[in-house]
PDB file of C-alpha atoms in Angstrom:
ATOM      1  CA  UNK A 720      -3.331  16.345   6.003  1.00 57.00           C
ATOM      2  CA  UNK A 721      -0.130  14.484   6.349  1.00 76.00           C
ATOM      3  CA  UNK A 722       1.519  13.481   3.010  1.00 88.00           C
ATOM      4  CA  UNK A 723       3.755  10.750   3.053  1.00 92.00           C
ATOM      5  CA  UNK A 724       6.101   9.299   0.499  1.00 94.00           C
ATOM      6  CA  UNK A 725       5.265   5.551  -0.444  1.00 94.00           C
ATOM      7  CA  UNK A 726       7.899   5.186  -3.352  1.00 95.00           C
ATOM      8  CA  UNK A 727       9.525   5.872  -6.549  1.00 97.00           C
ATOM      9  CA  UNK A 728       7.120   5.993  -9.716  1.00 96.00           C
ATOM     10  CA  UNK A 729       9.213   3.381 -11.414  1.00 96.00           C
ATOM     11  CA  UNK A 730       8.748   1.019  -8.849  1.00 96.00           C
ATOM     12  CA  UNK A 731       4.974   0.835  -9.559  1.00 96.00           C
ATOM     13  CA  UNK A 732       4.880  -0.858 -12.770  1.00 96.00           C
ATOM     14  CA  UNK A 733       1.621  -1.826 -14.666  1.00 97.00           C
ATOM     15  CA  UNK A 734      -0.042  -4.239 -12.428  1.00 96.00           C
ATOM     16  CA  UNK A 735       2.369  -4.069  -9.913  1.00 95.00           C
ATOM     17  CA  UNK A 736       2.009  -3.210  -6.331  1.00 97.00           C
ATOM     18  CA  UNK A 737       3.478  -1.498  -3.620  1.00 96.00           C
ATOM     19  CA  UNK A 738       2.862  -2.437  -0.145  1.00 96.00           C
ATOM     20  CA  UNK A 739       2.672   0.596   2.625  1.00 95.00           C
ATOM     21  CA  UNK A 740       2.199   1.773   6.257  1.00 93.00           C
ATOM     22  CA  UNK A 741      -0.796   4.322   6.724  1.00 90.00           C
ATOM     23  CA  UNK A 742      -0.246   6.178   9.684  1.00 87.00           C
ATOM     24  CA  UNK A 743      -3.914   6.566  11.569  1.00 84.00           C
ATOM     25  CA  UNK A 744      -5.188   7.831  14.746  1.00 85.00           C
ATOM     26  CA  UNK A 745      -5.793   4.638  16.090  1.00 88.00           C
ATOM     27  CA  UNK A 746      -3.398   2.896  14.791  1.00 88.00           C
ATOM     28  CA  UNK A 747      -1.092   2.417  11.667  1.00 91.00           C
ATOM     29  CA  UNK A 748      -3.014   0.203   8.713  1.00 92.00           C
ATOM     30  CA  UNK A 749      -1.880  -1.703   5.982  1.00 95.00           C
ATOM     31  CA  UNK A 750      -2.222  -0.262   2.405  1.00 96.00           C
ATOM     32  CA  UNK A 751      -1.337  -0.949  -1.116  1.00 97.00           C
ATOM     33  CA  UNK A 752      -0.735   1.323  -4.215  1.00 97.00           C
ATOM     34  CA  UNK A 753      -1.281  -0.566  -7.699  1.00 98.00           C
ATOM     35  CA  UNK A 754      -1.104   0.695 -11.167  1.00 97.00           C
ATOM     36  CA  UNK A 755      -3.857  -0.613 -13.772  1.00 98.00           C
ATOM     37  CA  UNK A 756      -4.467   0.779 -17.227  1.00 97.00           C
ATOM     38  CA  UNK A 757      -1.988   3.597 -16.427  1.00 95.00           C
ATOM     39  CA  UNK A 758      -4.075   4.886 -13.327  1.00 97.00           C
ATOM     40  CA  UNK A 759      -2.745   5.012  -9.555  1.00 97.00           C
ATOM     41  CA  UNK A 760      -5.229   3.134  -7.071  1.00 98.00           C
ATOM     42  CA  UNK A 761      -4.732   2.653  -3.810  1.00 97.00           C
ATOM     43  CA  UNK A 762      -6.137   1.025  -1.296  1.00 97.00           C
ATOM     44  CA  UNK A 763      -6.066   0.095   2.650  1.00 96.00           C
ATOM     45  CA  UNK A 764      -5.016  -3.902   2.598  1.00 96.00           C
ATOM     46  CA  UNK A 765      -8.006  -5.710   4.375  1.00 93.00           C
ATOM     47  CA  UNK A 766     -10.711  -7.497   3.038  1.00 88.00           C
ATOM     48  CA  UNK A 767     -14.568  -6.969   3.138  1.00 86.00           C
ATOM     49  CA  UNK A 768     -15.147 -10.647   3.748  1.00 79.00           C
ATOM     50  CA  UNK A 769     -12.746 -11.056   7.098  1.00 80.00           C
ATOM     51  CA  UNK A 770     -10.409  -8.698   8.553  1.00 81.00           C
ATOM     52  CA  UNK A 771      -7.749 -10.109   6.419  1.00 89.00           C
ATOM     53  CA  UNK A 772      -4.835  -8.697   4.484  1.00 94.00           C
ATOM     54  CA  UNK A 773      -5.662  -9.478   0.486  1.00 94.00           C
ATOM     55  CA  UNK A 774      -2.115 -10.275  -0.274  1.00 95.00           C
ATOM     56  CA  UNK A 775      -1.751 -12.524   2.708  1.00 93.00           C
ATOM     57  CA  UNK A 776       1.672 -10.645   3.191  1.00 89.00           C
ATOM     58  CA  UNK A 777       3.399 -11.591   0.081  1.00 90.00           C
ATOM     59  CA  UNK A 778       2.801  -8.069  -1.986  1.00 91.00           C
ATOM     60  CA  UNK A 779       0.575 -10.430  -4.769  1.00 94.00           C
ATOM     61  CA  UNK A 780      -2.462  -8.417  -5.712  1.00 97.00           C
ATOM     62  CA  UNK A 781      -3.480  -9.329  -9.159  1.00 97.00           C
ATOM     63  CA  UNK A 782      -5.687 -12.646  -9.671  1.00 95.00           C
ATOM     64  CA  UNK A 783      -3.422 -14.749 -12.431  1.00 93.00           C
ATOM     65  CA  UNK A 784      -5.113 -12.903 -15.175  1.00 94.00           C
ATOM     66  CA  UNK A 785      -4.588  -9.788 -14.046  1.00 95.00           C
ATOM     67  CA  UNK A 786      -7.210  -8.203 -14.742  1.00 97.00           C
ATOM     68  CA  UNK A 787      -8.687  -8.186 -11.090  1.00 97.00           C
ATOM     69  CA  UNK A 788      -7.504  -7.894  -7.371  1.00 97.00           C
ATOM     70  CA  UNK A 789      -7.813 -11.106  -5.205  1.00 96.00           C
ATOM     71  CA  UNK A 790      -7.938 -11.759  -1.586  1.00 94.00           C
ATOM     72  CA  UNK A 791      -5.897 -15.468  -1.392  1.00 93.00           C
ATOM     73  CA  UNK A 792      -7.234 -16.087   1.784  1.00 91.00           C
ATOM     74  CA  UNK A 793     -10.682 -16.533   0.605  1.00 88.00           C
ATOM     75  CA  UNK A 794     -11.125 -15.736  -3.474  1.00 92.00           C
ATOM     76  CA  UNK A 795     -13.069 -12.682  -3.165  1.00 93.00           C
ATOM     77  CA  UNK A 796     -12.701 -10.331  -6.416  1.00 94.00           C
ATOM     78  CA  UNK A 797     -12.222  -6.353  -6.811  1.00 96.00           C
ATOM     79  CA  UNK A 798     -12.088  -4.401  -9.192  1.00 97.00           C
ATOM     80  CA  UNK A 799      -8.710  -2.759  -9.141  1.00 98.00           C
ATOM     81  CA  UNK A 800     -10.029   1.172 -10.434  1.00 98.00           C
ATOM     82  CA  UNK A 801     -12.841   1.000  -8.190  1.00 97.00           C
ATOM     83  CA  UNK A 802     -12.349  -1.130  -5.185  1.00 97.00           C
ATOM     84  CA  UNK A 803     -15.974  -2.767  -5.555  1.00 95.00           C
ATOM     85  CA  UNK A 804     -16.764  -6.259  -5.344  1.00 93.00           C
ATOM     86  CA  UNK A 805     -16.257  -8.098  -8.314  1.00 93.00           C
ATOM     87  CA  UNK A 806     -17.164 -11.101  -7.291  1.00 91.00           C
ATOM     88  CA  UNK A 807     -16.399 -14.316  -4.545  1.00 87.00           C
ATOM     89  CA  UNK A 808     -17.222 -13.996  -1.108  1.00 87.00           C
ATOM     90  CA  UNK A 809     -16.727 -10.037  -0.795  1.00 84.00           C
ATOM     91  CA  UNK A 810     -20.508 -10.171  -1.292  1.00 75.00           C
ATOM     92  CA  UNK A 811     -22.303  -7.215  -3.777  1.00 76.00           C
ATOM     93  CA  UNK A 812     -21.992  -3.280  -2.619  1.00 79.00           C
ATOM     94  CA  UNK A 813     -18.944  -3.814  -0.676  1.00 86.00           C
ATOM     95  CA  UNK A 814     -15.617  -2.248  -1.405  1.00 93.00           C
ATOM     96  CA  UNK A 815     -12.216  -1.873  -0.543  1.00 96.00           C
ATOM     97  CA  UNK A 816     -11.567   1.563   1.475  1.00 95.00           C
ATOM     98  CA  UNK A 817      -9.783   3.766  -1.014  1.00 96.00           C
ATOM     99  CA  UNK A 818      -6.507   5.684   0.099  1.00 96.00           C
ATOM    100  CA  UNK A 819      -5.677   9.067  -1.469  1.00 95.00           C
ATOM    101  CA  UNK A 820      -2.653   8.388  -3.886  1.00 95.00           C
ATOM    102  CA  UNK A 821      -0.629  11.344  -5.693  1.00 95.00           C
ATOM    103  CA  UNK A 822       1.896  10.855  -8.460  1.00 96.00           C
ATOM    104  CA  UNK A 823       4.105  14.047  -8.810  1.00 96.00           C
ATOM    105  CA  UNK A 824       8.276  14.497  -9.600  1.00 96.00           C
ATOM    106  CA  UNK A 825       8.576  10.752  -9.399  1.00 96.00           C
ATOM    107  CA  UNK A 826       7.431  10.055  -6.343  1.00 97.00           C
ATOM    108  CA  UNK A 827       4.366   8.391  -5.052  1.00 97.00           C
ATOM    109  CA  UNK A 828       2.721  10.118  -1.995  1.00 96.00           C
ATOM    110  CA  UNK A 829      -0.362   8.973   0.206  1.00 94.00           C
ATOM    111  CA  UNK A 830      -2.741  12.226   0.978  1.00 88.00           C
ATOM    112  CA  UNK A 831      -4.917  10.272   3.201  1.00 71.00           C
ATOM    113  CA  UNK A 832      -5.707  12.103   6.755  1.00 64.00           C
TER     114      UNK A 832
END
């Protein structure tokens, strides 16, 4: 398992986000680390309802309340601890993929194979 640093800890501030390269066998994928209620999420940056990144490339995650994750391509919803639908187009039982995230000395480090 490759681990590979994605930042400082103090860059990830409540509700912030942190944009990232995933290196994958078939090809590098976008990904994004977020902080909500003091827990690390991460997850890769495409959404359920089209092969489209969420933030549309401008590293804006939150909906304006912040109390969700929004695709601003098309409105879907997730929920930012779990990745599942939360509403919008994303349609019920879908997800985001998750992306193993470790916090340790500071640094924030992607586990995922």
């Amino acid at each position: 398992m490759a681990r590979i640093p994605i930042g400082r800890s103090e860059e990830l501030v409540e509700r912030g986000a942190i944009r990232f390269r995933l290196p994958r066998p078939d090809g590098d994928v976008e990904a994004f680390a977020i902080r909500f209620e003091g827990q690390l999420r991460a997850w890769v940056n495409v959404c359920t309802h089209r092969a489209l990144e969420l933030d549309l490339g401008s590293g804006s995650f939150f909906a304006r309340d912040g109390r969700l994750l929004l695709c601003r391509a098309h409105g879907a919803l997730f929920d930012p601890l779990d990745g599942s639908c939360a509403g919008g187009v994303c349609g019920k039982g879908t997800g985001l993929a998750a992306v193993k995230i470790v916090e340790e000395d500071g640094i924030l480090w992607s586990e995922d194979p």
